[in-house]
Amino acid sequence: MPDPFYLTTAINYPNGKPHIGHAYEAIAADVIARFQRWMGRKVRFQTGTDEHGLKMARKAAEQGRTPRELADEMASYFRAMDEVLNISFDRFIRTVEPEHHRASQALWQAMEAAGDLYLDRYEGWYSVRDEAYYDESELAGEGDEKLSPQGTPVEWTVEESWFFRLSKYQDRLLDLLRTPGFCEPESRRNEMIAFVSGGLKDLSVSRTSFDWGVKVPGSEGHVMYVWVDALTNYITGLGYPDDTEEWRRFWPASLHLVGKDIVRFHTVYWPAFLMSAGLPLPRTVFGHGFILNRGQKESKSLGNVTDPLELAERFGVDNLRYFLMREVAFGQDGSYSAEAIVNRCNAELANSFGNLVQRTLSMIVKNMNGDLERFEQTPADHELLKQVRKACAVDLPREFEALAFSQGLETWIQAVWACNRYVDDQAPWTLKKTDPDRMKAVLQTLLLAIHDLALALQPVVPEKAAAVLDMLGVDGDTRSHADFERDWFAALVDAGHTIAAPSPIFPRLELPEAESV
Ligand code: MSP
């Protein structure tokens, strides 16, 4: 049985349409899911929408419709985004689903049975934008101008509320946060250790001033604090509280991928709820950085909000995926612009890899009629293939395993450049006249290298990598990491396979005049 790998994204608030940050997280998670499958693991990948809470209720009221109407419409855009971006999820969860209500109530009852819930009165600050309670000491500014650490407005809230005994878990949470690998990257871990060391207050976990949420069992007038039900989505999707096959196989989660702003909810509140309910804890929470538009946060007031689907349409889905994974050191913030996308994709995909594929296949068609034959490798051929194989089968997987996508792709592009240097050194166009057998060996060496390069690039640019492997004649069932070890080339030679004239897979991107400054 392959190792199970359960991966989740944060579930998005569908109070508006998806933006580039949502696309970034979905793409990164998809790269991880595809990579883990490629490595031979049994992956379950869950994403979805977080539809309850005051933010949704207020947005719907502003628009004169019910929260459910707003949620239904907006959730459909998130699903559509996932389809366009080629996100290979197994489960898209919506928190309005009845089974999610059931799971949230079951978790609640488990926490209640543990003696961790009590009724009291909440008096304090709340940010509707963050759906978060803040302590006075965390706020900046004065009076009505007070802002949360995320820079969002806060409002004074007083209401009867159920409380969760978060304070009771302080020591266990500190031990957990200090466990290597639980909270990544290190900067977020340190922030969380500082937060918990500062002392934890009990958490208000229900609301009475509105009713758009999961009902608290046996407590008329209370709905759960939206984060209690939102976090539960990760286990709802496996069938909790039933003892399902998915539950037994995939819980605890291997990785919760979330943005840096919500690491607190995932590494403090969520493990405390699970500890209280006696359930196993997720292995890793990774807080990725934010994507900025030319260094600035996108916002309606700045008028710089970009529809990720427009970017995908304009530059191509795989180009956008490659850019985001390559340009930004995963874990840190990163910036994007039309020029940066065009420059990166042209330099690396079109001019380097695309050109290598195009040149090699065209020369094989032109000078060898597309026929493949066995050949003797010289030390130079051997050297190149060894370097390419190491980059694709060892270095890139090692970096991707550590979620260091940009570094993994750096080793990949170095291998592409090594191939382009080899073409220039070997000059097959000259060999054509002086030593045709050697020319054939050079071209076929390149074909072997292209196979490895395309195989390794599949998690990032699934469609384009598949198109290259199709042109090579590589069987669709033999494209996993384990297939590096197969002699696919000998199989093609034996089958008398011929290479057809290549169609361009990595066309150069153009930047409209207005944006080239
Ligand atoms: N609904 C909560 C998450 C609940 S998880 C149990 C939420 N939703 S959100 O729509 O505001 O954000 C969804 C994800 O997108 C979060 O991981 C968030 O950090 C991420 N991003 C939001 N803006 C972002 C960028 N500009 N860049 C990268 N990711 C960002 O929080």
PDB file of N, CA and C in Angstrom, residues 87-159:
ATOM      1  N   ILE A  87      -6.807  22.324 -10.893  1.00  0.00           N
ATOM      2  CA  ILE A  87      -6.558  21.896  -9.512  1.00  0.00           C
ATOM      3  C   ILE A  87      -7.172  20.503  -9.309  1.00  0.00           C
ATOM      4  N   SER A  88      -6.313  19.547  -8.962  1.00  0.00           N
ATOM      5  CA  SER A  88      -6.741  18.138  -8.966  1.00  0.00           C
ATOM      6  C   SER A  88      -7.253  17.695  -7.589  1.00  0.00           C
ATOM      7  N   PHE A  89      -8.212  18.467  -7.035  1.00  0.00           N
ATOM      8  CA  PHE A  89      -8.723  18.105  -5.705  1.00  0.00           C
ATOM      9  C   PHE A  89      -9.576  16.842  -5.782  1.00  0.00           C
ATOM     10  N   ASP A  90      -9.656  16.153  -4.633  1.00  0.00           N
ATOM     11  CA  ASP A  90     -10.543  14.991  -4.535  1.00  0.00           C
ATOM     12  C   ASP A  90     -11.878  15.390  -3.929  1.00  0.00           C
ATOM     13  N   ARG A  91     -11.857  16.467  -3.139  1.00  0.00           N
ATOM     14  CA  ARG A  91     -13.097  16.858  -2.449  1.00  0.00           C
ATOM     15  C   ARG A  91     -13.128  18.369  -2.355  1.00  0.00           C
ATOM     16  N   PHE A  92     -14.216  18.968  -2.828  1.00  0.00           N
ATOM     17  CA  PHE A  92     -14.454  20.399  -2.662  1.00  0.00           C
ATOM     18  C   PHE A  92     -15.572  20.507  -1.637  1.00  0.00           C
ATOM     19  N   ILE A  93     -15.227  21.009  -0.460  1.00  0.00           N
ATOM     20  CA  ILE A  93     -16.212  21.001   0.621  1.00  0.00           C
ATOM     21  C   ILE A  93     -16.832  22.385   0.768  1.00  0.00           C
ATOM     22  N   ARG A  94     -18.117  22.411   1.050  1.00  0.00           N
ATOM     23  CA  ARG A  94     -18.795  23.669   1.373  1.00  0.00           C
ATOM     24  C   ARG A  94     -19.331  23.510   2.785  1.00  0.00           C
ATOM     25  N   THR A  95     -19.084  24.520   3.624  1.00  0.00           N
ATOM     26  CA  THR A  95     -19.450  24.329   5.034  1.00  0.00           C
ATOM     27  C   THR A  95     -20.965  24.379   5.258  1.00  0.00           C
ATOM     28  N   VAL A  96     -21.736  24.714   4.224  1.00  0.00           N
ATOM     29  CA  VAL A  96     -23.199  24.654   4.390  1.00  0.00           C
ATOM     30  C   VAL A  96     -23.737  23.228   4.234  1.00  0.00           C
ATOM     31  N   GLU A  97     -22.892  22.289   3.846  1.00  0.00           N
ATOM     32  CA  GLU A  97     -23.364  20.911   3.661  1.00  0.00           C
ATOM     33  C   GLU A  97     -23.848  20.331   4.997  1.00  0.00           C
ATOM     34  N   PRO A  98     -24.990  19.610   4.965  1.00  0.00           N
ATOM     35  CA  PRO A  98     -25.515  19.035   6.217  1.00  0.00           C
ATOM     36  C   PRO A  98     -24.494  18.147   6.928  1.00  0.00           C
ATOM     37  N   GLU A  99     -23.683  17.398   6.174  1.00  0.00           N
ATOM     38  CA  GLU A  99     -22.733  16.519   6.872  1.00  0.00           C
ATOM     39  C   GLU A  99     -21.653  17.313   7.595  1.00  0.00           C
ATOM     40  N   HIS A 100     -21.424  18.546   7.125  1.00  0.00           N
ATOM     41  CA  HIS A 100     -20.451  19.382   7.824  1.00  0.00           C
ATOM     42  C   HIS A 100     -21.046  19.897   9.132  1.00  0.00           C
ATOM     43  N   HIS A 101     -22.314  20.218   9.099  1.00  0.00           N
ATOM     44  CA  HIS A 101     -22.984  20.645  10.341  1.00  0.00           C
ATOM     45  C   HIS A 101     -22.937  19.503  11.364  1.00  0.00           C
ATOM     46  N   ARG A 102     -23.171  18.312  10.864  1.00  0.00           N
ATOM     47  CA  ARG A 102     -23.178  17.144  11.756  1.00  0.00           C
ATOM     48  C   ARG A 102     -21.784  16.934  12.363  1.00  0.00           C
ATOM     49  N   ALA A 103     -20.752  17.037  11.541  1.00  0.00           N
ATOM     50  CA  ALA A 103     -19.383  16.822  12.031  1.00  0.00           C
ATOM     51  C   ALA A 103     -19.017  17.903  13.053  1.00  0.00           C
ATOM     52  N   SER A 104     -19.396  19.156  12.766  1.00  0.00           N
ATOM     53  CA  SER A 104     -19.037  20.252  13.674  1.00  0.00           C
ATOM     54  C   SER A 104     -19.722  20.053  15.025  1.00  0.00           C
ATOM     55  N   GLN A 105     -20.974  19.598  14.971  1.00  0.00           N
ATOM     56  CA  GLN A 105     -21.694  19.368  16.236  1.00  0.00           C
ATOM     57  C   GLN A 105     -21.084  18.197  17.001  1.00  0.00           C
ATOM     58  N   ALA A 106     -20.620  17.197  16.266  1.00  0.00           N
ATOM     59  CA  ALA A 106     -19.995  16.044  16.944  1.00  0.00           C
ATOM     60  C   ALA A 106     -18.699  16.475  17.628  1.00  0.00           C
ATOM     61  N   LEU A 107     -17.920  17.315  16.948  1.00  0.00           N
ATOM     62  CA  LEU A 107     -16.667  17.785  17.558  1.00  0.00           C
ATOM     63  C   LEU A 107     -16.989  18.630  18.802  1.00  0.00           C
ATOM     64  N   TRP A 108     -18.003  19.466  18.653  1.00  0.00           N
ATOM     65  CA  TRP A 108     -18.435  20.304  19.785  1.00  0.00           C
ATOM     66  C   TRP A 108     -18.779  19.424  20.986  1.00  0.00           C
ATOM     67  N   GLN A 109     -19.564  18.387  20.722  1.00  0.00           N
ATOM     68  CA  GLN A 109     -20.002  17.517  21.831  1.00  0.00           C
ATOM     69  C   GLN A 109     -18.822  16.787  22.471  1.00  0.00           C
ATOM     70  N   ALA A 110     -17.831  16.459  21.644  1.00  0.00           N
ATOM     71  CA  ALA A 110     -16.638  15.800  22.203  1.00  0.00           C
ATOM     72  C   ALA A 110     -15.888  16.770  23.123  1.00  0.00           C
ATOM     73  N   MET A 111     -15.834  18.043  22.734  1.00  0.00           N
ATOM     74  CA  MET A 111     -15.139  19.034  23.569  1.00  0.00           C
ATOM     75  C   MET A 111     -15.940  19.295  24.844  1.00  0.00           C
ATOM     76  N   GLU A 112     -17.263  19.265  24.699  1.00  0.00           N
ATOM     77  CA  GLU A 112     -18.129  19.468  25.863  1.00  0.00           C
ATOM     78  C   GLU A 112     -17.974  18.302  26.842  1.00  0.00           C
ATOM     79  N   ALA A 113     -17.925  17.092  26.278  1.00  0.00           N
ATOM     80  CA  ALA A 113     -17.783  15.899  27.123  1.00  0.00           C
ATOM     81  C   ALA A 113     -16.456  15.918  27.870  1.00  0.00           C
ATOM     82  N   ALA A 114     -15.463  16.581  27.283  1.00  0.00           N
ATOM     83  CA  ALA A 114     -14.151  16.667  27.944  1.00  0.00           C
ATOM     84  C   ALA A 114     -14.159  17.746  29.035  1.00  0.00           C
ATOM     85  N   GLY A 115     -15.276  18.438  29.176  1.00  0.00           N
ATOM     86  CA  GLY A 115     -15.369  19.485  30.208  1.00  0.00           C
ATOM     87  C   GLY A 115     -14.691  20.774  29.791  1.00  0.00           C
ATOM     88  N   ASP A 116     -14.530  20.978  28.480  1.00  0.00           N
ATOM     89  CA  ASP A 116     -13.773  22.145  28.017  1.00  0.00           C
ATOM     90  C   ASP A 116     -14.638  23.316  27.571  1.00  0.00           C
ATOM     91  N   LEU A 117     -15.965  23.204  27.697  1.00  0.00           N
ATOM     92  CA  LEU A 117     -16.829  24.306  27.256  1.00  0.00           C
ATOM     93  C   LEU A 117     -17.643  24.827  28.449  1.00  0.00           C
ATOM     94  N   TYR A 118     -17.745  26.143  28.566  1.00  0.00           N
ATOM     95  CA  TYR A 118     -18.604  26.719  29.617  1.00  0.00           C
ATOM     96  C   TYR A 118     -19.226  28.017  29.117  1.00  0.00           C
ATOM     97  N   LEU A 119     -20.363  28.339  29.692  1.00  0.00           N
ATOM     98  CA  LEU A 119     -21.109  29.523  29.271  1.00  0.00           C
ATOM     99  C   LEU A 119     -20.661  30.738  30.086  1.00  0.00           C
ATOM    100  N   ASP A 120     -20.457  31.861  29.392  1.00  0.00           N
ATOM    101  CA  ASP A 120     -20.049  33.099  30.088  1.00  0.00           C
ATOM    102  C   ASP A 120     -20.461  34.278  29.205  1.00  0.00           C
ATOM    103  N   ARG A 121     -19.792  35.410  29.380  1.00  0.00           N
ATOM    104  CA  ARG A 121     -20.124  36.605  28.605  1.00  0.00           C
ATOM    105  C   ARG A 121     -18.847  37.081  27.955  1.00  0.00           C
ATOM    106  N   TYR A 122     -18.902  37.352  26.647  1.00  0.00           N
ATOM    107  CA  TYR A 122     -17.696  37.878  25.992  1.00  0.00           C
ATOM    108  C   TYR A 122     -17.777  39.386  25.950  1.00  0.00           C
ATOM    109  N   GLU A 123     -16.717  40.031  26.344  1.00  0.00           N
ATOM    110  CA  GLU A 123     -16.603  41.485  26.213  1.00  0.00           C
ATOM    111  C   GLU A 123     -15.239  41.749  25.659  1.00  0.00           C
ATOM    112  N   GLY A 124     -15.162  42.204  24.433  1.00  0.00           N
ATOM    113  CA  GLY A 124     -13.830  42.450  23.872  1.00  0.00           C
ATOM    114  C   GLY A 124     -13.902  42.831  22.404  1.00  0.00           C
ATOM    115  N   TRP A 125     -12.732  42.799  21.774  1.00  0.00           N
ATOM    116  CA  TRP A 125     -12.620  43.261  20.396  1.00  0.00           C
ATOM    117  C   TRP A 125     -12.803  42.129  19.407  1.00  0.00           C
ATOM    118  N   TYR A 126     -13.434  42.459  18.293  1.00  0.00           N
ATOM    119  CA  TYR A 126     -13.639  41.467  17.228  1.00  0.00           C
ATOM    120  C   TYR A 126     -13.414  42.131  15.880  1.00  0.00           C
ATOM    121  N   SER A 127     -12.673  41.439  15.002  1.00  0.00           N
ATOM    122  CA  SER A 127     -12.521  41.930  13.634  1.00  0.00           C
ATOM    123  C   SER A 127     -13.383  41.067  12.723  1.00  0.00           C
ATOM    124  N   VAL A 128     -14.354  41.688  12.083  1.00  0.00           N
ATOM    125  CA  VAL A 128     -15.241  40.921  11.199  1.00  0.00           C
ATOM    126  C   VAL A 128     -14.456  40.480   9.956  1.00  0.00           C
ATOM    127  N   ARG A 129     -13.582  41.358   9.471  1.00  0.00           N
ATOM    128  CA  ARG A 129     -12.800  40.988   8.277  1.00  0.00           C
ATOM    129  C   ARG A 129     -11.958  39.742   8.523  1.00  0.00           C
ATOM    130  N   ASP A 130     -11.350  39.640   9.708  1.00  0.00           N
ATOM    131  CA  ASP A 130     -10.526  38.464  10.039  1.00  0.00           C
ATOM    132  C   ASP A 130     -11.347  37.366  10.701  1.00  0.00           C
ATOM    133  N   GLU A 131     -12.565  37.662  11.079  1.00  0.00           N
ATOM    134  CA  GLU A 131     -13.394  36.770  11.908  1.00  0.00           C
ATOM    135  C   GLU A 131     -12.558  36.317  13.118  1.00  0.00           C
ATOM    136  N   ALA A 132     -11.955  37.299  13.801  1.00  0.00           N
ATOM    137  CA  ALA A 132     -11.042  36.954  14.894  1.00  0.00           C
ATOM    138  C   ALA A 132     -11.233  37.868  16.096  1.00  0.00           C
ATOM    139  N   TYR A 133     -11.042  37.273  17.284  1.00  0.00           N
ATOM    140  CA  TYR A 133     -11.041  38.041  18.542  1.00  0.00           C
ATOM    141  C   TYR A 133      -9.614  38.494  18.799  1.00  0.00           C
ATOM    142  N   TYR A 134      -9.467  39.709  19.273  1.00  0.00           N
ATOM    143  CA  TYR A 134      -8.128  40.188  19.611  1.00  0.00           C
ATOM    144  C   TYR A 134      -8.110  40.753  21.015  1.00  0.00           C
ATOM    145  N   ASP A 135      -6.952  40.576  21.644  1.00  0.00           N
ATOM    146  CA  ASP A 135      -6.745  41.164  22.953  1.00  0.00           C
ATOM    147  C   ASP A 135      -6.365  42.624  22.731  1.00  0.00           C
ATOM    148  N   GLU A 136      -6.781  43.461  23.670  1.00  0.00           N
ATOM    149  CA  GLU A 136      -6.456  44.893  23.610  1.00  0.00           C
ATOM    150  C   GLU A 136      -4.970  45.120  23.288  1.00  0.00           C
ATOM    151  N   SER A 137      -4.113  44.287  23.939  1.00  0.00           N
ATOM    152  CA  SER A 137      -2.667  44.480  23.806  1.00  0.00           C
ATOM    153  C   SER A 137      -2.174  44.229  22.375  1.00  0.00           C
ATOM    154  N   GLU A 138      -2.968  43.548  21.556  1.00  0.00           N
ATOM    155  CA  GLU A 138      -2.526  43.243  20.195  1.00  0.00           C
ATOM    156  C   GLU A 138      -2.862  44.360  19.204  1.00  0.00           C
ATOM    157  N   LEU A 139      -3.680  45.322  19.650  1.00  0.00           N
ATOM    158  CA  LEU A 139      -4.197  46.306  18.694  1.00  0.00           C
ATOM    159  C   LEU A 139      -3.287  47.516  18.552  1.00  0.00           C
ATOM    160  N   ALA A 140      -3.356  48.126  17.376  1.00  0.00           N
ATOM    161  CA  ALA A 140      -2.632  49.378  17.151  1.00  0.00           C
ATOM    162  C   ALA A 140      -3.666  50.483  17.007  1.00  0.00           C
ATOM    163  N   GLY A 141      -3.268  51.739  17.177  1.00  0.00           N
ATOM    164  CA  GLY A 141      -4.183  52.863  16.988  1.00  0.00           C
ATOM    165  C   GLY A 141      -5.031  53.121  18.228  1.00  0.00           C
ATOM    166  N   GLU A 142      -5.860  54.154  18.128  1.00  0.00           N
ATOM    167  CA  GLU A 142      -6.649  54.610  19.274  1.00  0.00           C
ATOM    168  C   GLU A 142      -8.129  54.712  18.931  1.00  0.00           C
ATOM    169  N   GLY A 143      -8.974  54.588  19.932  1.00  0.00           N
ATOM    170  CA  GLY A 143     -10.410  54.827  19.791  1.00  0.00           C
ATOM    171  C   GLY A 143     -11.025  54.067  18.628  1.00  0.00           C
ATOM    172  N   ASP A 144     -11.772  54.798  17.788  1.00  0.00           N
ATOM    173  CA  ASP A 144     -12.452  54.165  16.660  1.00  0.00           C
ATOM    174  C   ASP A 144     -11.472  53.723  15.581  1.00  0.00           C
ATOM    175  N   GLU A 145     -10.235  54.209  15.716  1.00  0.00           N
ATOM    176  CA  GLU A 145      -9.220  53.918  14.696  1.00  0.00           C
ATOM    177  C   GLU A 145      -8.454  52.646  15.009  1.00  0.00           C
ATOM    178  N   LYS A 146      -8.837  51.933  16.047  1.00  0.00           N
ATOM    179  CA  LYS A 146      -8.072  50.748  16.449  1.00  0.00           C
ATOM    180  C   LYS A 146      -8.045  49.717  15.330  1.00  0.00           C
ATOM    181  N   LEU A 147      -6.847  49.127  15.126  1.00  0.00           N
ATOM    182  CA  LEU A 147      -6.690  48.144  14.061  1.00  0.00           C
ATOM    183  C   LEU A 147      -6.098  46.844  14.600  1.00  0.00           C
ATOM    184  N   SER A 148      -6.497  45.743  13.989  1.00  0.00           N
ATOM    185  CA  SER A 148      -5.964  44.431  14.375  1.00  0.00           C
ATOM    186  C   SER A 148      -4.532  44.307  13.847  1.00  0.00           C
ATOM    187  N   PRO A 149      -3.800  43.265  14.294  1.00  0.00           N
ATOM    188  CA  PRO A 149      -2.442  43.079  13.764  1.00  0.00           C
ATOM    189  C   PRO A 149      -2.444  42.887  12.237  1.00  0.00           C
ATOM    190  N   GLN A 150      -3.584  42.524  11.658  1.00  0.00           N
ATOM    191  CA  GLN A 150      -3.672  42.372  10.192  1.00  0.00           C
ATOM    192  C   GLN A 150      -4.060  43.700   9.537  1.00  0.00           C
ATOM    193  N   GLY A 151      -4.198  44.748  10.340  1.00  0.00           N
ATOM    194  CA  GLY A 151      -4.555  46.055   9.778  1.00  0.00           C
ATOM    195  C   GLY A 151      -6.037  46.194   9.488  1.00  0.00           C
ATOM    196  N   THR A 152      -6.871  45.355  10.088  1.00  0.00           N
ATOM    197  CA  THR A 152      -8.315  45.436   9.819  1.00  0.00           C
ATOM    198  C   THR A 152      -9.025  46.112  10.996  1.00  0.00           C
ATOM    199  N   PRO A 153     -10.187  46.761  10.743  1.00  0.00           N
ATOM    200  CA  PRO A 153     -10.914  47.419  11.834  1.00  0.00           C
ATOM    201  C   PRO A 153     -11.449  46.405  12.853  1.00  0.00           C
ATOM    202  N   VAL A 154     -11.567  46.844  14.089  1.00  0.00           N
ATOM    203  CA  VAL A 154     -12.134  45.961  15.124  1.00  0.00           C
ATOM    204  C   VAL A 154     -13.339  46.654  15.742  1.00  0.00           C
ATOM    205  N   GLU A 155     -14.260  45.877  16.271  1.00  0.00           N
ATOM    206  CA  GLU A 155     -15.416  46.477  16.939  1.00  0.00           C
ATOM    207  C   GLU A 155     -15.585  45.858  18.332  1.00  0.00           C
ATOM    208  N   TRP A 156     -16.067  46.663  19.258  1.00  0.00           N
ATOM    209  CA  TRP A 156     -16.284  46.198  20.634  1.00  0.00           C
ATOM    210  C   TRP A 156     -17.511  45.311  20.653  1.00  0.00           C
ATOM    211  N   THR A 157     -17.396  44.140  21.231  1.00  0.00           N
ATOM    212  CA  THR A 157     -18.480  43.174  21.189  1.00  0.00           C
ATOM    213  C   THR A 157     -18.803  42.704  22.600  1.00  0.00           C
ATOM    214  N   VAL A 158     -20.082  42.684  22.918  1.00  0.00           N
ATOM    215  CA  VAL A 158     -20.502  42.173  24.220  1.00  0.00           C
ATOM    216  C   VAL A 158     -21.650  41.207  23.980  1.00  0.00           C
ATOM    217  N   GLU A 159     -21.496  39.946  24.347  1.00  0.00           N
ATOM    218  CA  GLU A 159     -22.623  39.025  24.231  1.00  0.00           C
ATOM    219  C   GLU A 159     -22.392  37.751  25.026  1.00  0.00           C
TER     220      GLU A 159
END
